[in-house]
Short mmCIF file of C-alpha atoms and ligand atoms in Angstrom, two decimals:
data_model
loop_
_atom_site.label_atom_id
_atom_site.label_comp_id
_atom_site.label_asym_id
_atom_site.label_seq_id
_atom_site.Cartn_x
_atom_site.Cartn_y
_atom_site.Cartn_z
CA UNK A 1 -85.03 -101.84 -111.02
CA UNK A 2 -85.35 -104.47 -113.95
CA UNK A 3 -88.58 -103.04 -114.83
CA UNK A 4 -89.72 -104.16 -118.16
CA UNK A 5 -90.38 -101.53 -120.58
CA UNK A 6 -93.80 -102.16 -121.94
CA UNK A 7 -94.56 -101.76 -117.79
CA UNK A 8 -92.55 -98.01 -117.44
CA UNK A 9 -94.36 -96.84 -120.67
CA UNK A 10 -97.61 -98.32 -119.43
CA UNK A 11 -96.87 -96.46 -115.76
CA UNK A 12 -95.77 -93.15 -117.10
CA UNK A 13 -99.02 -93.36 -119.64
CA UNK A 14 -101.54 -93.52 -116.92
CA UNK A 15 -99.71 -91.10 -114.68
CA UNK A 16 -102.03 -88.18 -116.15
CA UNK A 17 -104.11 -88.30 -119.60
CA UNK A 18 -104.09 -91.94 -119.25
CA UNK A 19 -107.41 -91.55 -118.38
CA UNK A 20 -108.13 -92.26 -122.35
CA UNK A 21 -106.72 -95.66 -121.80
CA UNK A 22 -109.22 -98.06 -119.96
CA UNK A 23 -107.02 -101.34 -118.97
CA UNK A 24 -108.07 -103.72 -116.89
CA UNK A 25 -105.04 -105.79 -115.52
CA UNK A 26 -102.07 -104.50 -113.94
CA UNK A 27 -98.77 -104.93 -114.48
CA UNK A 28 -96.95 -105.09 -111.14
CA UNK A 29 -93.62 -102.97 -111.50
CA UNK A 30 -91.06 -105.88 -110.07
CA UNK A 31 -88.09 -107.21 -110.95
CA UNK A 32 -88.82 -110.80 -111.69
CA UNK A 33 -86.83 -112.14 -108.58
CA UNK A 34 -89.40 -111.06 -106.47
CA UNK A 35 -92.73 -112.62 -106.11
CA UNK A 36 -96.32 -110.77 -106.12
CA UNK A 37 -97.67 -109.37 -102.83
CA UNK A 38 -101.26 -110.65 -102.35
CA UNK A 39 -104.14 -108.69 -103.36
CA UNK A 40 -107.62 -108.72 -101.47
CA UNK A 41 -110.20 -109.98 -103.64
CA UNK A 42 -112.49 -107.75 -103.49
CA UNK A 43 -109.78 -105.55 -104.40
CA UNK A 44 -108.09 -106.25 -107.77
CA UNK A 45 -105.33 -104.24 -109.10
CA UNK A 46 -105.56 -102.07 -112.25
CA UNK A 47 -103.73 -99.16 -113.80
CA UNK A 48 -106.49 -96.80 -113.29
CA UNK A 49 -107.21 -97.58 -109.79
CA UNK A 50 -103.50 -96.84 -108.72
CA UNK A 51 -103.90 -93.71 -110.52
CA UNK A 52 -106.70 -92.87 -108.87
CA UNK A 53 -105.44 -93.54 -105.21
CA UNK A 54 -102.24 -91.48 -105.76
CA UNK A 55 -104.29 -88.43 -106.86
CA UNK A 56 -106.69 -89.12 -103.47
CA UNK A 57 -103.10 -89.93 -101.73
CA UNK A 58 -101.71 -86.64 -102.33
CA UNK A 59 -105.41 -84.63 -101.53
CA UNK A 60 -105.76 -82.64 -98.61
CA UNK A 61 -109.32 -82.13 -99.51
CA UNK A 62 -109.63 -85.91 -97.83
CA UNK A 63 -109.43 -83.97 -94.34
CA UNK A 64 -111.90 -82.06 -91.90
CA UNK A 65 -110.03 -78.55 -92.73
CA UNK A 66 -108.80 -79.50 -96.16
CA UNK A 67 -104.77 -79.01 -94.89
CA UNK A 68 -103.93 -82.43 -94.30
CA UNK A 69 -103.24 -85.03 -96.95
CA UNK A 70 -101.90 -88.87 -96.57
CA UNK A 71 -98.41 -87.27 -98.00
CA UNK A 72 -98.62 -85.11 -95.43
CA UNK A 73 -96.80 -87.40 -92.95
CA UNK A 74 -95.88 -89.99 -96.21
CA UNK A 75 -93.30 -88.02 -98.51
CA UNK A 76 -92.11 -89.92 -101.23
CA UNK A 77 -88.44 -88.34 -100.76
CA UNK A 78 -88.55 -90.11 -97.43
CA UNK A 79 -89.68 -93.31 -98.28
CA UNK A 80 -92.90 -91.92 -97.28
CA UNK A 81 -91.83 -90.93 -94.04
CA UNK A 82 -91.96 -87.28 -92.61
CA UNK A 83 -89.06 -86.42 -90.69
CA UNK A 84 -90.72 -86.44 -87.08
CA UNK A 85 -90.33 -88.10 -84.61
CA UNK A 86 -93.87 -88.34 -83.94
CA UNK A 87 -96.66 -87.00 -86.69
CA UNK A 88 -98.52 -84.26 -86.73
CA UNK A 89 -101.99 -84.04 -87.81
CA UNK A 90 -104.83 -81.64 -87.92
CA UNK A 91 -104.66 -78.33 -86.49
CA UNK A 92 -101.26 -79.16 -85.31
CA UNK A 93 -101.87 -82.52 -83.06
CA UNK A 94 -99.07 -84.19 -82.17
CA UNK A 95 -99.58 -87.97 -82.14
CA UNK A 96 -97.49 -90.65 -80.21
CA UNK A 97 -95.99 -92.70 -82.88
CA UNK A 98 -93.49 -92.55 -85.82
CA UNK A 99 -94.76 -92.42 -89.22
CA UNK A 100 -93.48 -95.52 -91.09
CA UNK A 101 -92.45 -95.48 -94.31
CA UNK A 102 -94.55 -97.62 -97.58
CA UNK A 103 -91.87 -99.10 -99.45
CA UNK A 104 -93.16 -102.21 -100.08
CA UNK A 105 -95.55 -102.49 -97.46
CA UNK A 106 -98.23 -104.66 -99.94
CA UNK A 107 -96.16 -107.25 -98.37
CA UNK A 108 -96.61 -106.43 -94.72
CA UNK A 109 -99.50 -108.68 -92.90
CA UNK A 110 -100.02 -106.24 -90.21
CA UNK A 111 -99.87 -102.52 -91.10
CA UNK A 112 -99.08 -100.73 -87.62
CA UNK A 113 -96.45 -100.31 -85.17
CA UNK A 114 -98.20 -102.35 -82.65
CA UNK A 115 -101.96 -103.37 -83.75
CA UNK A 116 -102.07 -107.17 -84.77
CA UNK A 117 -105.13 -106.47 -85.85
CA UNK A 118 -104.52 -103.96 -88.59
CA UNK A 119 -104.26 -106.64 -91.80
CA UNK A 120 -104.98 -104.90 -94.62
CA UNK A 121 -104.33 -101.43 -96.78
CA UNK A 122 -108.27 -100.58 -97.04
CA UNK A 123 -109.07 -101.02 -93.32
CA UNK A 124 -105.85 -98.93 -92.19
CA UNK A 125 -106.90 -96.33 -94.10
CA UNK A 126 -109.74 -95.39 -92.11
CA UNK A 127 -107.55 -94.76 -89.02
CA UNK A 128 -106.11 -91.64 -90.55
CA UNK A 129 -109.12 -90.05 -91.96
CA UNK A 130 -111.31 -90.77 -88.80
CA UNK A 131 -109.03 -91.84 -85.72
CA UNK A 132 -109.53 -89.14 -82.73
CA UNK A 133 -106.91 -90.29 -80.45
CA UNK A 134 -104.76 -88.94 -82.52
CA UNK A 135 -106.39 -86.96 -84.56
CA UNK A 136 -104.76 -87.07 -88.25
CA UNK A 137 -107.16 -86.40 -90.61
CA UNK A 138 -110.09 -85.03 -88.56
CA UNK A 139 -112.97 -86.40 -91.36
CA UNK A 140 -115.37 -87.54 -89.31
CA UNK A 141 -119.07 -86.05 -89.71
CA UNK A 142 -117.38 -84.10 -92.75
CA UNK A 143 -117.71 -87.53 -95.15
CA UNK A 144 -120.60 -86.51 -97.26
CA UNK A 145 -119.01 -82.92 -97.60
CA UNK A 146 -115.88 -84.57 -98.33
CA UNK A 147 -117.01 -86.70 -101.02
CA UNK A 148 -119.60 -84.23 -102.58
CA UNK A 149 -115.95 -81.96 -103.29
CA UNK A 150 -114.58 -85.24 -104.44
CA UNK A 151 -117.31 -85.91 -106.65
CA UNK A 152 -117.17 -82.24 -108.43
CA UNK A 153 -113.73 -82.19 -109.51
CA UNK A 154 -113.35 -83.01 -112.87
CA UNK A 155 -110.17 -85.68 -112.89
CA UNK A 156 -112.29 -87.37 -110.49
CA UNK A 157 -115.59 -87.40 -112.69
CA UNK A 158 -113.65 -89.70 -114.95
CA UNK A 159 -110.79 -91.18 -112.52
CA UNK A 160 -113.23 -93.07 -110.24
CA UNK A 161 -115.41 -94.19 -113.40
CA UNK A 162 -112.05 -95.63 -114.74
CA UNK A 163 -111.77 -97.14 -111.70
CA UNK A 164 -114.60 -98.78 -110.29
CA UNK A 165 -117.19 -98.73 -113.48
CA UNK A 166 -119.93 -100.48 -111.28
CA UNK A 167 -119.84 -97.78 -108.61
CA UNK A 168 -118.12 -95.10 -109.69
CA UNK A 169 -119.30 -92.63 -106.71
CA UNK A 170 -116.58 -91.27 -104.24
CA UNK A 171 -117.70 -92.83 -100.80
CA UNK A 172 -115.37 -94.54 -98.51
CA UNK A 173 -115.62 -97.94 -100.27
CA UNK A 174 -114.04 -96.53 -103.40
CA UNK A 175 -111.51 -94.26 -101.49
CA UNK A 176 -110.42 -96.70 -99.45
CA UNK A 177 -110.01 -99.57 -102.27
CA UNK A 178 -108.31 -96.66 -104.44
CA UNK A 179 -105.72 -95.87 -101.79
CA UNK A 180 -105.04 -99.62 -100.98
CA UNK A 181 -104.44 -99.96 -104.73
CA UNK A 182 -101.80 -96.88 -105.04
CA UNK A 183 -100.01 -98.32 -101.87
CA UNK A 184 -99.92 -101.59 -103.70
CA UNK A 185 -97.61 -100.26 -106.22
CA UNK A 186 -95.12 -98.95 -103.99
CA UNK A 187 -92.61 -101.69 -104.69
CA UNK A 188 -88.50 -100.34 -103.61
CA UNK A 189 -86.09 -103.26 -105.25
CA UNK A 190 -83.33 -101.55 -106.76
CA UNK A 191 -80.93 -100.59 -103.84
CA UNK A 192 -77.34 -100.91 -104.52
CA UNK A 193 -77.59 -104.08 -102.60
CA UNK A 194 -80.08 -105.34 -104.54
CA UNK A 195 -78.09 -105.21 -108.02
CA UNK A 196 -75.34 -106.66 -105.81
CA UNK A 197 -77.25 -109.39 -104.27
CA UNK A 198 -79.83 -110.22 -106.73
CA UNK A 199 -78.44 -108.81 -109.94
CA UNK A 200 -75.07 -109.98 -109.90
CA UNK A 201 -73.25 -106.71 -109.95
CA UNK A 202 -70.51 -107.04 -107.61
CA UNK A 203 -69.23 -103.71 -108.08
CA UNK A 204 -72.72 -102.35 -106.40
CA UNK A 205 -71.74 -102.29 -103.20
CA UNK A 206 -68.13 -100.25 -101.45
CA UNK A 207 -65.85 -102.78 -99.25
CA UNK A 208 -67.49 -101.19 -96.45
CA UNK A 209 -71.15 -102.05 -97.39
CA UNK A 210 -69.77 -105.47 -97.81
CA UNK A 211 -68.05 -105.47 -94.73
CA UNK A 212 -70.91 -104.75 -92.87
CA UNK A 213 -73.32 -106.63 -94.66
CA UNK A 214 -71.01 -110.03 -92.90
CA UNK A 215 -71.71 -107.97 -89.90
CA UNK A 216 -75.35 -107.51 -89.96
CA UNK A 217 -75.37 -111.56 -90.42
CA UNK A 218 -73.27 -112.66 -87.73
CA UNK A 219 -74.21 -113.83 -84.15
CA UNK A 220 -71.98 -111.09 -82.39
CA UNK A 221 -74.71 -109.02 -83.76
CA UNK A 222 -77.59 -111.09 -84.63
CA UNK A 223 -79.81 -108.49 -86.67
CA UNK A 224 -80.94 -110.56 -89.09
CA UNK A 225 -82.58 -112.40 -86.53
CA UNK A 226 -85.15 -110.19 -86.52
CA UNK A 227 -84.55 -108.07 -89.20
CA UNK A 228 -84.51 -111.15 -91.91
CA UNK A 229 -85.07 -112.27 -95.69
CA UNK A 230 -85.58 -109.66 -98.70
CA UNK A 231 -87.46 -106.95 -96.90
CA UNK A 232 -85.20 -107.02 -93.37
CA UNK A 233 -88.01 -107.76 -90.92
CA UNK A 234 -89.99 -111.11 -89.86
CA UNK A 235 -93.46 -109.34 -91.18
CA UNK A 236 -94.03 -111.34 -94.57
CA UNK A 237 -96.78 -112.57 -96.75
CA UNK A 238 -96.58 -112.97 -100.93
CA UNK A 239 -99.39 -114.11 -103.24
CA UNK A 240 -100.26 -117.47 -102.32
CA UNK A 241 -97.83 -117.52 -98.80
CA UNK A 242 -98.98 -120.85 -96.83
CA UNK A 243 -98.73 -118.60 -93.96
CA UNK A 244 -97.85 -115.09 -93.02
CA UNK A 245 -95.05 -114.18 -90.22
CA UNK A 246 -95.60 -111.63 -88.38
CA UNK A 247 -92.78 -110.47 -85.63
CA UNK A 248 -93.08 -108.28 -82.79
CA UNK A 249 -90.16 -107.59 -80.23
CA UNK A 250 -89.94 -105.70 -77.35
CA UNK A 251 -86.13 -104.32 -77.75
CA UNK A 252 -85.13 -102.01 -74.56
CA UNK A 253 -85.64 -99.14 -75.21
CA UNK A 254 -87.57 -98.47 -72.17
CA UNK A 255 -87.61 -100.22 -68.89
CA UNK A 256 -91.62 -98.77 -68.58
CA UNK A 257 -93.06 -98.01 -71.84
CA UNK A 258 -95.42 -94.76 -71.53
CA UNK A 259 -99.02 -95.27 -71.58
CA UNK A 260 -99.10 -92.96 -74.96
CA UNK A 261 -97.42 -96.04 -76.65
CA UNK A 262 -97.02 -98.96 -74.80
CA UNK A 263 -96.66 -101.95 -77.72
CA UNK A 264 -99.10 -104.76 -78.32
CA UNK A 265 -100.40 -104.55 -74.81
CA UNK A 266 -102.22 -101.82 -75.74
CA UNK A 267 -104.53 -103.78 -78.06
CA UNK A 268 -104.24 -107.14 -76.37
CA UNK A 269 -104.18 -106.57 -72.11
CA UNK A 270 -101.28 -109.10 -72.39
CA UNK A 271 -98.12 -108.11 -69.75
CA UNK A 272 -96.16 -110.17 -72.05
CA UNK A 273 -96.84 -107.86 -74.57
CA UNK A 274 -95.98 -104.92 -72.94
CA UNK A 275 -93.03 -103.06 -75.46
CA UNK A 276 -93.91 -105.21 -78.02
CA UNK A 277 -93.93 -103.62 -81.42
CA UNK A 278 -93.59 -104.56 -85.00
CA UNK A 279 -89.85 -105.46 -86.54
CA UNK A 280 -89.63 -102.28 -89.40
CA UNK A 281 -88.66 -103.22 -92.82
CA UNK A 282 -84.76 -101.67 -92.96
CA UNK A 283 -85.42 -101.17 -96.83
CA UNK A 284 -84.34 -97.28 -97.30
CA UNK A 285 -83.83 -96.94 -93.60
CA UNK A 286 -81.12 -94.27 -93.88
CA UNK A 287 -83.64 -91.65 -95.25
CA UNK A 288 -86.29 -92.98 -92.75
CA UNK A 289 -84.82 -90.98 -89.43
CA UNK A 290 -85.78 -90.32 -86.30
CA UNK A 291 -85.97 -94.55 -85.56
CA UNK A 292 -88.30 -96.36 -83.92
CA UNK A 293 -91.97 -96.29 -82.96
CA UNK A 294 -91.51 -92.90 -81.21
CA UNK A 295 -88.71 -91.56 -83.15
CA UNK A 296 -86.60 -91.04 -79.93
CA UNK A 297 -83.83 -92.27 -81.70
CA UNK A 298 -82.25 -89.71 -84.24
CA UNK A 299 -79.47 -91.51 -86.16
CA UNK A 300 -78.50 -95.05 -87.33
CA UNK A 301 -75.08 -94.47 -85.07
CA UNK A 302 -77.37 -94.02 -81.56
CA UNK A 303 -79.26 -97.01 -82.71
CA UNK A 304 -76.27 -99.19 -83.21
CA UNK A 305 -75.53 -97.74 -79.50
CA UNK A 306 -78.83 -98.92 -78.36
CA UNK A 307 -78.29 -102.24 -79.50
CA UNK A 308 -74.59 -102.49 -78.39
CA UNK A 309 -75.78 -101.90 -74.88
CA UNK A 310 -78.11 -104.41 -74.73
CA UNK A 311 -80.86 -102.08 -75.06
CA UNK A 312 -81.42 -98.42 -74.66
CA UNK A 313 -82.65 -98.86 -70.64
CA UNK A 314 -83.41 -102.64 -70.99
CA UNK A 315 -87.24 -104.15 -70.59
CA UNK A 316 -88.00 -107.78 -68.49
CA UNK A 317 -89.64 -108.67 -71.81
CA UNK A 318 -86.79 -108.26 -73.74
CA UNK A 319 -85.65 -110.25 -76.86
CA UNK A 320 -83.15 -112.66 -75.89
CA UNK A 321 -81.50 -111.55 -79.02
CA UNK A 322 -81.15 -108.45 -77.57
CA UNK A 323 -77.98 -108.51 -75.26
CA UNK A 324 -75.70 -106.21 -76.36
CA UNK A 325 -72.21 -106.93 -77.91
CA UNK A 326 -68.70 -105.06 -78.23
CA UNK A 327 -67.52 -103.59 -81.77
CA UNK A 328 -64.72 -101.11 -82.84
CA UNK A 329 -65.70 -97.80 -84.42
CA UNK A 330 -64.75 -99.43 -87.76
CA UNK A 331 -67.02 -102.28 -87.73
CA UNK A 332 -70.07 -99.71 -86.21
CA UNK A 333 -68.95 -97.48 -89.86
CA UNK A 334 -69.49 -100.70 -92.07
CA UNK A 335 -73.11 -102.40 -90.70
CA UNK A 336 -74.00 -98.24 -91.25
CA UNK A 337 -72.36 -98.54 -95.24
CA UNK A 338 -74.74 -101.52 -95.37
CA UNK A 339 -77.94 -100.22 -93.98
CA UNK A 340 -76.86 -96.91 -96.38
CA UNK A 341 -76.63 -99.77 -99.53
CA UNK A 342 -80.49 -100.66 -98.95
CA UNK A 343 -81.40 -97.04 -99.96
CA UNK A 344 -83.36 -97.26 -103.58
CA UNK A 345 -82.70 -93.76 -105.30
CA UNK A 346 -85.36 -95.39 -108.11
CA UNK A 347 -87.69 -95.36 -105.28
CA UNK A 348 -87.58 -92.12 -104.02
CA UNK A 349 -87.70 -90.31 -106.80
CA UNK A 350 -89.80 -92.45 -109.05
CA UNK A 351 -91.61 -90.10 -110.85
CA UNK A 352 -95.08 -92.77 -110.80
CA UNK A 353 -95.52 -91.85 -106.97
CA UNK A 354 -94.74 -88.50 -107.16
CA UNK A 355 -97.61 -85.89 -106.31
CA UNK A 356 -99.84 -85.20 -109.35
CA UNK A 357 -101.79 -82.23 -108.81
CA UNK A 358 -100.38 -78.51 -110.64
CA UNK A 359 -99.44 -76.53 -107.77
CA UNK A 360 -101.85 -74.15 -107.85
CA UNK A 361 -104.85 -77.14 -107.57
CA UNK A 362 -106.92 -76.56 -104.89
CA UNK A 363 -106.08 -80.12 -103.96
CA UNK A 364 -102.63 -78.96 -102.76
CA UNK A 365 -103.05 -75.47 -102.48
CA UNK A 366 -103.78 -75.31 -98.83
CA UNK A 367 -101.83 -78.91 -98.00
CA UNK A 368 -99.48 -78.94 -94.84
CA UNK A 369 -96.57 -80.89 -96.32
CA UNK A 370 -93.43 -82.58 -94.27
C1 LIG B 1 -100.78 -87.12 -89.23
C2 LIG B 1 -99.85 -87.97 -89.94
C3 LIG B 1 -100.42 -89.08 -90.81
C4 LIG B 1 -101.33 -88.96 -91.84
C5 LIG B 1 -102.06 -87.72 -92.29
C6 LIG B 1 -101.44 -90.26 -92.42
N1 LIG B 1 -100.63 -91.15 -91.77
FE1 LIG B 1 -100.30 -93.07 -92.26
N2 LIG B 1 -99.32 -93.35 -90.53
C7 LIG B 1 -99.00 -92.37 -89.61
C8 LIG B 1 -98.54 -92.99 -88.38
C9 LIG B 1 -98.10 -92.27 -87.13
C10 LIG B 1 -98.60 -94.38 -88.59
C11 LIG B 1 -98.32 -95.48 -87.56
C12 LIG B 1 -99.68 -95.83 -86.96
C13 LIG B 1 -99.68 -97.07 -86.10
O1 LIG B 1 -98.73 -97.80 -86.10
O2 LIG B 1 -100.70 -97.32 -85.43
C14 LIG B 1 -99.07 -94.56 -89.96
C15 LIG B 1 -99.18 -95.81 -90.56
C16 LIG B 1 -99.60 -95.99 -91.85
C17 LIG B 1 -99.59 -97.25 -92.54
C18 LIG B 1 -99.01 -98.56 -92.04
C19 LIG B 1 -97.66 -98.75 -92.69
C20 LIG B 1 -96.99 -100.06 -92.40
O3 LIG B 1 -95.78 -100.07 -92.12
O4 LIG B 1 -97.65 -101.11 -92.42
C21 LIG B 1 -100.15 -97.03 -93.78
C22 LIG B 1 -100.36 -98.04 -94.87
C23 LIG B 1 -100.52 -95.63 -93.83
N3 LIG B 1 -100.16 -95.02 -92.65
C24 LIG B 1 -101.18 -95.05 -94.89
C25 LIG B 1 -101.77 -93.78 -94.80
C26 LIG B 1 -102.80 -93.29 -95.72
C27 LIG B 1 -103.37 -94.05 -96.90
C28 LIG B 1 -103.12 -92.04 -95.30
C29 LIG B 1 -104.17 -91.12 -95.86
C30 LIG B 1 -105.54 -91.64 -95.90
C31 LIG B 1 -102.29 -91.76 -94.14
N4 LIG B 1 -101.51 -92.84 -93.86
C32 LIG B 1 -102.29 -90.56 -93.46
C33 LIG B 1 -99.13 -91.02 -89.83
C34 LIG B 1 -100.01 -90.46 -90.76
C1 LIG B 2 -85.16 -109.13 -81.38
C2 LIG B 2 -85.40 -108.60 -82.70
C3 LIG B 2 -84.44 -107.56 -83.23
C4 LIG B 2 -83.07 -107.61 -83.34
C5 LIG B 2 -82.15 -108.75 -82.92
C6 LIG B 2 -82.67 -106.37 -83.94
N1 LIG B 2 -83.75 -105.59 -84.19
FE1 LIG B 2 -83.72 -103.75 -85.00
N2 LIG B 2 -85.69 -103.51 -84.55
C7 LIG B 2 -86.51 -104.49 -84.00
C8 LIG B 2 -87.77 -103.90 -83.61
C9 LIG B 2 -88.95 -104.63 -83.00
C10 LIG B 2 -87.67 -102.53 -83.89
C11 LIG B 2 -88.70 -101.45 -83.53
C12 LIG B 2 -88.61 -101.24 -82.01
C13 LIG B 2 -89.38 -100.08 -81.48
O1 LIG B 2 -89.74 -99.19 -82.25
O2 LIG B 2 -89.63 -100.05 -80.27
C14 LIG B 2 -86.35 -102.33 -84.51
C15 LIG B 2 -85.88 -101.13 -85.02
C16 LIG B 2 -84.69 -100.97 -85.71
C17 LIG B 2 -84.30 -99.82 -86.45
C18 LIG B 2 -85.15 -98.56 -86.63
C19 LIG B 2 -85.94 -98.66 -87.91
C20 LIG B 2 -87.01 -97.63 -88.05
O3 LIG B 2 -87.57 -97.53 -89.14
O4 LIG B 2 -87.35 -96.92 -87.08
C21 LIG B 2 -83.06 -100.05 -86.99
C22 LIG B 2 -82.24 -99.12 -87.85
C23 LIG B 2 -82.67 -101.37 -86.55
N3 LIG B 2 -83.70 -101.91 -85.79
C24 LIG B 2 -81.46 -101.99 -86.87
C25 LIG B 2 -81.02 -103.15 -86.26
C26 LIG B 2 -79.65 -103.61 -86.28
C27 LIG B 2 -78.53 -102.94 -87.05
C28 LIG B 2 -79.61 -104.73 -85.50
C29 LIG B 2 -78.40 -105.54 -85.12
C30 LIG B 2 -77.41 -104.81 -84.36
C31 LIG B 2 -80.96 -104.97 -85.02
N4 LIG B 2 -81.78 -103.98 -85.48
C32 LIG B 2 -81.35 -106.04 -84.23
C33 LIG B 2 -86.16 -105.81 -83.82
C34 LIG B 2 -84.85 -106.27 -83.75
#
């Protein structure tokens, strides 16, 4: 990434002590091609809040039992993805959908597989620490318990004082804000394909990845379609966006979706929604498997299948886009050396989003990790 470096010394600064350090703006870490996600107003980016949310991001102590942090299903290795094909929460519940990862996702209007609803960081939040069906975090009737331990730790004496001066109390107001803040920050632009595309290094990307990228934009194949602009999916708003896109597509996999997960319809009672779920960014998508909502895909290959065939079993509301096309072996190995081009090594092992507690902190001690 062309980060600046006043804005990596000012990141690495408040990853720990910075707590000395009271600043009040923020200094979004972006290459200056891309624009600003928008912020919620009565949520305002600063250094200390981000710090403050990636310490409560990585605390199990934010669950009923105290075993199951937000990077308990969001590892940073994985684009903050876990592996599953479905998550698992508390005391070992299984849930229906696919963890998605948070690269970027400050610029995602809607922030669920299939919830139009769900349009902002802050709100979403409270689905893992109090949803029942699934249970994730199992917090509810433990809040005040919760936040009392919150409120005795030491980094958090001073971290939510930094944070929110006017309120400095651990309740779900500052939690919430805190961990909308941290999420914020989780900006991936410095893929091999982006130094290709947008940085003018030509030698970024192998043949292959080039190959395929031509691929990945043609109409034989018409992925872009859906999967468009810098992020690869029709979900898009920036600071100051006119309007916000927001794409859902029901793509085949199933000709009856299960009840457990059965796309927008579930939140809307529209049959046209039925298998209707949100396009995924493809942004680091080769460290994001098992695919889709469910995760009952388990490679890129058996998703290129799924799409060659028109869709997996084929759905009456599926995307006209969606019909299937012929391609060698060769031309399957180069839209793969693409999608394998938009994975951000920066990203995933950018030491700013890595888990801050010492090992032995009871914050982690007891956390069920990926
Ligand atoms: C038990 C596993 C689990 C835990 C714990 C968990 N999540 Fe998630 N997360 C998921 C799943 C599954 C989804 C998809 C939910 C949906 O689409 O309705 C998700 C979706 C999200 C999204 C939407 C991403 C997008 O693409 O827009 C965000 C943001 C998020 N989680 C943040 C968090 C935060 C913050 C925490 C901690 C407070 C947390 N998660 C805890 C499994 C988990
Ligand atoms: C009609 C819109 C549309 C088109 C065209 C399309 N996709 Fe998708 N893609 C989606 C949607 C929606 C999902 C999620 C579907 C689900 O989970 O049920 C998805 C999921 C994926 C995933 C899984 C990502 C993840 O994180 O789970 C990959 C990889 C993918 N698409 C690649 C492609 C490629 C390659 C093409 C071209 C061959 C393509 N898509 C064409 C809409 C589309």
């Amino acid at each position: 990434m062309r980060r600046a470096a006043p804005v990596a010394a000012a990141l690495v600064i408040l990853s720990e002590a910075a707590l000395a350090l009271d600043d009040g703006g923020y200094d979004w870490p972006l290459p200056d091609w891309m624009p600003r996600p928008p912020v919620p107003e009565d949520n305002p980016m600063s250094a200390a809040k981000v710090a403050l949310g990636r310490h409560l991001f990585y605390d199990s102590r934010l669950s009923g039992d105290g075993t199951v942090a937000c990077a308990s299903c969001h590892d940073p290795a994985r684009a903050f993805t876990d592996g599953r094909e479905t998550a698992v929460g508390i005391h070992g519940t299984v849930g229906n959908l696919n963890a998605p990862q948070l690269a970027n996702v400050a610029y995602l209007p809607v922030n669920a597989w299939a919830n139009p609803h769900m349009t902002s960081l802050e709100f979403q939040a409270l689905v893992p620490l109090f949803g029942e069906a699934p249970d994730e975090m199992g917090a509810t009737g433990q809040e005040d318990r919760i936040f009392a331990t919150l409120a005795a730790d030491p980094y958090y004496a001073e971290g939510f004082a930094r944070a929110f001066p006017d309120r400095p109390a651990p309740d779900l107001f500052t939690v919430t804000r805190a961990l909308g803040a941290f999420q914020r920050s989780l900006m991936s632009f410095d893929s091999p394909y982006d130094r290709f595309k947008y940085g003018g290094d030509l030698d970024a990307l192998s043949d292959a990845a080039k190959r395929g990228e031509q691929l990945f934009f043609d109409h034989r194949f018409e992925c872009y379609h859906c999967h468009q602009g810098v992020l690869f999916t029709d979900n898009f708003q920036r600071e100051g966006s006119p309007w916000v896109e927001t794409g859902f597509h029901n793509t085949g996999l199933y000709a009856e979706y299960p009840a457990s997960a059965p796309g927008r319809i579930e939140i809307t009672g529209e049959p046209g929604d039925a298998g209707l779920f949100r396009t995924p960014s493809l942004r680091n998508v080769a460290v994001t498997a098992p695919y889709m909502h469910d995760g009952s895909i388990p490679d890129l290959r058996a998703v290129l299948a799924h799409y060659a065939r028109g869709g997996r079993e084929g759905h009456a509301n599926q995307d006209g886009m969606i019909v299937g096309f012929d391609a060698t072996e060769a031309e399957i190995d180069d839209i793969i050396a693409f999608l394998e081009s938009l994975t951000d090594e920066t990203f995933l092992t950018n030491p700013d989003h890595a888990d801050p507690w010492p090992a032995d902190h009871p914050a982690r001690i007891n956390r069920a990790d990926p």
